[in-house]
Amino acid sequence: ALEDNQRARRQLAAADLAKDSFLAALAQELKRPLAAITSAASLLDGPEPLDHAGQARARVVVTDQVQAMRRLLDDLLDVSRQRLGRLSLETQAIGLSDIVDRALVTARPALERRRHELRVSLPDEVLWLHADPERLGRALSHLLVNAASWTDDGGHIELRARAEHGQCVIEVSDDGRGLDDATIDSMFDALWR
């Protein structure tokens, strides 16, 4: 009983640490768009009036970063729903290229802002999926935006997809600095505890 109690305490401590790590990572992710919005707002309200082009650039920054924050908050809500068993999918038949197009609409501003080269490799034939287009598109755009965020300006990002054993395999790769092995091994722990 003592060993079971100690094991349970270790598991609770590990789950608590994973939750704290997840919240710290989320806070860092939210700080980036908030800082960009704050900078754009200070330019718009600054002592020097911005010309029309400067105002347009500031508005684009605000719009892009608000969308980024919305994506992060949607992801956080999905984690909460998943943990509570309330995550529901609205699945339908949809072509992979439609999902990729949705993701690119969201991710393209981040890719262009950092001047990344994006290569997309999709199968020649239409690859039909039974999926939730909104959630899958959001997940894919999140991968692309993360790749854009963590790759130095002018980097290379590739999105590849293929059919394999009746499944669709989607891969996003970049030449950014990447994550250390310990982080990769534990990054999804908060989702599954």
C-alpha positions as a LaTeX table, in Angstrom:
\begin{tabular}{lrrr}
\hline
Residue & $x$ (\AA) & $y$ (\AA) & $z$ (\AA) \\
\hline
Ala1 & 0.00 & 0.00 & 0.00 \\
Leu2 & 2.90 & 2.33 & 0.81 \\
Glu3 & 4.52 & 1.65 & $-2.59$ \\
Asp4 & 1.18 & 2.26 & $-4.34$ \\
Asn5 & 0.78 & 5.50 & $-2.42$ \\
Gln6 & 4.31 & 6.65 & $-3.35$ \\
Arg7 & 3.76 & 5.71 & $-7.01$ \\
Ala8 & 0.48 & 7.64 & $-7.05$ \\
Arg9 & 2.21 & 10.67 & $-5.52$ \\
Arg10 & 4.97 & 10.51 & $-8.16$ \\
Gln11 & 2.36 & 10.28 & $-10.92$ \\
Leu12 & 0.48 & 13.26 & $-9.50$ \\
Ala13 & 3.70 & 15.25 & $-9.20$ \\
Ala14 & 4.63 & 14.39 & $-12.81$ \\
Ala15 & 1.14 & 15.34 & $-14.02$ \\
Asp16 & 1.32 & 18.61 & $-12.08$ \\
Leu17 & 4.74 & 19.38 & $-13.57$ \\
Ala18 & 3.47 & 18.56 & $-17.09$ \\
Lys19 & 0.48 & 20.88 & $-16.54$ \\
Asp20 & 2.74 & 23.67 & $-15.29$ \\
Ser21 & 5.07 & 23.20 & $-18.27$ \\
Phe22 & 2.12 & 23.27 & $-20.64$ \\
Leu23 & 0.76 & 26.48 & $-19.09$ \\
Ala24 & 4.21 & 28.10 & $-19.18$ \\
Ala25 & 4.58 & 27.20 & $-22.87$ \\
Leu26 & 1.10 & 28.54 & $-23.59$ \\
Ala27 & 1.90 & 31.80 & $-21.76$ \\
Gln28 & 5.05 & 32.19 & $-23.88$ \\
Glu29 & 3.06 & 31.52 & $-27.06$ \\
Leu30 & 0.48 & 34.15 & $-26.06$ \\
Lys31 & 3.15 & 36.75 & $-25.22$ \\
Arg32 & 4.49 & 36.80 & $-28.79$ \\
Pro33 & 1.28 & 37.95 & $-30.53$ \\
Leu34 & 0.43 & 40.23 & $-27.63$ \\
Ala35 & 3.81 & 41.97 & $-27.97$ \\
Ala36 & 3.27 & 42.46 & $-31.72$ \\
Ile37 & $-0.23$ & 43.87 & $-31.13$ \\
Thr38 & 1.11 & 46.23 & $-28.47$ \\
Ser39 & 3.85 & 47.47 & $-30.82$ \\
Ala40 & 1.41 & 48.03 & $-33.67$ \\
Ala41 & $-1.02$ & 49.85 & $-31.38$ \\
Ser42 & 1.75 & 52.11 & $-30.08$ \\
Leu43 & 2.68 & 53.00 & $-33.66$ \\
Leu44 & $-0.94$ & 53.80 & $-34.51$ \\
Asp45 & $-1.33$ & 55.96 & $-31.38$ \\
Gly46 & 2.21 & 57.35 & $-31.40$ \\
Pro47 & 3.21 & 61.02 & $-31.53$ \\
Glu48 & 4.28 & 60.71 & $-35.18$ \\
Pro49 & 1.32 & 60.12 & $-37.49$ \\
Leu50 & 1.75 & 57.08 & $-39.71$ \\
Asp51 & 1.27 & 57.39 & $-43.44$ \\
His52 & $-1.40$ & 55.26 & $-45.12$ \\
Ala53 & 1.04 & 52.41 & $-45.85$ \\
Gly54 & 2.28 & 52.37 & $-42.24$ \\
Gln55 & $-1.28$ & 52.27 & $-40.93$ \\
Ala56 & $-2.10$ & 49.40 & $-43.29$ \\
Arg57 & 0.97 & 47.44 & $-42.11$ \\
Ala58 & 0.06 & 48.00 & $-38.46$ \\
Arg59 & $-3.51$ & 46.81 & $-39.10$ \\
Val60 & $-2.22$ & 43.67 & $-40.83$ \\
Val61 & 0.01 & 42.92 & $-37.83$ \\
Val62 & $-2.90$ & 43.36 & $-35.42$ \\
Thr63 & $-5.21$ & 41.20 & $-37.54$ \\
Asp64 & $-2.62$ & 38.43 & $-38.00$ \\
Gln65 & $-1.72$ & 38.36 & $-34.32$ \\
Val66 & $-5.34$ & 38.36 & $-33.15$ \\
Gln67 & $-5.87$ & 35.33 & $-35.40$ \\
Ala68 & $-2.79$ & 33.70 & $-33.85$ \\
Met69 & $-4.17$ & 34.31 & $-30.36$ \\
Arg70 & $-7.55$ & 32.93 & $-31.42$ \\
Arg71 & $-5.84$ & 29.76 & $-32.68$ \\
Leu72 & $-3.97$ & 29.37 & $-29.39$ \\
Leu73 & $-7.13$ & 29.84 & $-27.35$ \\
Asp74 & $-9.01$ & 27.37 & $-29.59$ \\
Asp75 & $-6.20$ & 24.86 & $-29.00$ \\
Leu76 & $-6.40$ & 25.44 & $-25.24$ \\
Leu77 & $-10.16$ & 24.91 & $-25.30$ \\
Asp78 & $-9.66$ & 21.71 & $-27.30$ \\
Val79 & $-7.21$ & 20.42 & $-24.68$ \\
Ser80 & $-9.74$ & 21.17 & $-21.96$ \\
Arg81 & $-12.57$ & 19.53 & $-23.91$ \\
Gln82 & $-10.42$ & 16.47 & $-24.62$ \\
Arg83 & $-9.49$ & 16.06 & $-20.96$ \\
Leu84 & $-13.14$ & 16.36 & $-19.94$ \\
Gly85 & $-14.27$ & 13.94 & $-22.66$ \\
Arg86 & $-16.33$ & 16.64 & $-24.37$ \\
Leu87 & $-14.39$ & 17.02 & $-27.59$ \\
Ser88 & $-16.69$ & 16.29 & $-30.51$ \\
Leu89 & $-15.68$ & 16.09 & $-34.14$ \\
Glu90 & $-17.80$ & 17.24 & $-37.07$ \\
Thr91 & $-16.50$ & 14.76 & $-39.64$ \\
Gln92 & $-17.26$ & 14.75 & $-43.34$ \\
Ala93 & $-15.71$ & 13.58 & $-46.59$ \\
Ile94 & $-13.24$ & 16.20 & $-47.78$ \\
Gly95 & $-10.28$ & 16.27 & $-50.12$ \\
Leu96 & $-6.84$ & 16.67 & $-48.60$ \\
Ser97 & $-6.09$ & 19.63 & $-50.88$ \\
Asp98 & $-9.07$ & 21.51 & $-49.36$ \\
Ile99 & $-7.62$ & 21.00 & $-45.87$ \\
Val100 & $-4.20$ & 22.16 & $-47.04$ \\
Asp101 & $-5.75$ & 25.24 & $-48.70$ \\
Arg102 & $-7.54$ & 26.13 & $-45.42$ \\
Ala103 & $-4.30$ & 25.77 & $-43.47$ \\
Leu104 & $-2.32$ & 27.86 & $-45.95$ \\
Val105 & $-4.81$ & 30.74 & $-45.80$ \\
Thr106 & $-4.14$ & 30.99 & $-42.07$ \\
Ala107 & $-0.39$ & 30.27 & $-42.14$ \\
Arg108 & 0.63 & 32.24 & $-45.25$ \\
Pro109 & 0.98 & 35.64 & $-43.50$ \\
Ala110 & 3.47 & 34.16 & $-41.00$ \\
Leu111 & 5.38 & 32.43 & $-43.80$ \\
Glu112 & 5.50 & 35.58 & $-45.94$ \\
Arg113 & 6.43 & 37.86 & $-43.05$ \\
Arg114 & 9.50 & 35.71 & $-42.36$ \\
Arg115 & 10.21 & 35.29 & $-46.11$ \\
His116 & 10.17 & 31.49 & $-45.88$ \\
Glu117 & 10.21 & 29.26 & $-48.92$ \\
Leu118 & 7.32 & 26.81 & $-48.67$ \\
Arg119 & 7.17 & 23.63 & $-50.75$ \\
Val120 & 3.95 & 21.63 & $-50.81$ \\
Ser121 & 3.99 & 18.05 & $-52.14$ \\
Leu122 & 0.58 & 16.39 & $-52.42$ \\
Pro123 & $-0.41$ & 13.20 & $-54.24$ \\
Asp124 & $-1.47$ & 13.67 & $-57.86$ \\
Glu125 & $-4.75$ & 11.86 & $-57.23$ \\
Val126 & $-7.43$ & 13.31 & $-54.95$ \\
Leu127 & $-6.92$ & 11.95 & $-51.47$ \\
Trp128 & $-10.28$ & 11.81 & $-49.71$ \\
Leu129 & $-10.41$ & 12.06 & $-45.92$ \\
His130 & $-13.16$ & 11.43 & $-43.42$ \\
Ala131 & $-12.23$ & 14.24 & $-41.05$ \\
Asp132 & $-13.28$ & 17.37 & $-39.20$ \\
Pro133 & $-12.14$ & 20.05 & $-41.69$ \\
Glu134 & $-12.03$ & 22.85 & $-39.11$ \\
Arg135 & $-9.94$ & 20.99 & $-36.55$ \\
Leu136 & $-7.64$ & 19.29 & $-39.05$ \\
Gly137 & $-7.11$ & 22.56 & $-40.92$ \\
Arg138 & $-6.36$ & 24.30 & $-37.62$ \\
Ala139 & $-3.91$ & 21.59 & $-36.57$ \\
Leu140 & $-2.10$ & 21.79 & $-39.90$ \\
Ser141 & $-1.98$ & 25.60 & $-39.88$ \\
His142 & $-0.65$ & 25.44 & $-36.32$ \\
Leu143 & 2.20 & 23.18 & $-37.49$ \\
Leu144 & 3.01 & 25.58 & $-40.34$ \\
Val145 & 2.85 & 28.70 & $-38.14$ \\
Asn146 & 5.10 & 27.03 & $-35.56$ \\
Ala147 & 7.54 & 26.06 & $-38.30$ \\
Ala148 & 7.51 & 29.67 & $-39.52$ \\
Ser149 & 7.96 & 31.04 & $-35.99$ \\
Trp150 & 10.92 & 28.82 & $-35.08$ \\
Thr151 & 12.76 & 28.97 & $-38.41$ \\
Asp152 & 15.15 & 31.82 & $-39.10$ \\
Asp153 & 14.03 & 34.37 & $-41.70$ \\
Gly154 & 14.36 & 33.06 & $-45.25$ \\
Gly155 & 14.19 & 29.45 & $-44.10$ \\
His156 & 12.73 & 26.44 & $-45.85$ \\
Ile157 & 9.50 & 24.70 & $-44.86$ \\
Glu158 & 8.03 & 21.67 & $-46.55$ \\
Leu159 & 4.59 & 20.12 & $-46.28$ \\
Arg160 & 4.35 & 16.57 & $-47.67$ \\
Ala161 & 1.38 & 14.25 & $-47.76$ \\
Arg162 & 0.89 & 10.72 & $-49.01$ \\
Ala163 & $-1.45$ & 7.77 & $-48.74$ \\
Glu164 & 0.03 & 4.90 & $-46.77$ \\
His165 & $-1.81$ & 1.69 & $-45.84$ \\
Gly166 & $-5.22$ & 3.33 & $-46.10$ \\
Gln167 & $-4.13$ & 6.32 & $-44.01$ \\
Cys168 & $-3.13$ & 9.86 & $-44.90$ \\
Val169 & 0.34 & 10.77 & $-43.68$ \\
Ile170 & 1.07 & 14.51 & $-43.44$ \\
Glu171 & 4.56 & 15.75 & $-42.58$ \\
Val172 & 5.77 & 19.29 & $-41.98$ \\
Ser173 & 9.52 & 19.82 & $-41.84$ \\
Asp174 & 11.71 & 22.90 & $-41.61$ \\
Asp175 & 15.34 & 23.86 & $-41.19$ \\
Gly176 & 14.76 & 25.62 & $-37.86$ \\
Arg177 & 16.59 & 24.85 & $-34.65$ \\
Gly178 & 14.05 & 22.28 & $-33.42$ \\
Leu179 & 13.35 & 20.99 & $-29.94$ \\
Asp180 & 15.56 & 18.93 & $-27.67$ \\
Asp181 & 14.73 & 15.23 & $-27.26$ \\
Ala182 & 13.48 & 15.60 & $-23.67$ \\
Thr183 & 10.94 & 18.22 & $-24.74$ \\
Ile184 & 9.78 & 16.14 & $-27.70$ \\
Asp185 & 9.32 & 13.06 & $-25.50$ \\
Ser186 & 7.09 & 14.91 & $-23.02$ \\
Met187 & 5.42 & 17.68 & $-25.02$ \\
Phe188 & 2.05 & 15.92 & $-25.35$ \\
Asp189 & 1.94 & 14.52 & $-21.82$ \\
Ala190 & $-0.42$ & 17.26 & $-20.65$ \\
Leu191 & $-2.95$ & 16.17 & $-23.26$ \\
Trp192 & $-3.14$ & 12.55 & $-22.21$ \\
Arg193 & $-3.04$ & 12.70 & $-18.40$ \\
\hline
\end{tabular}
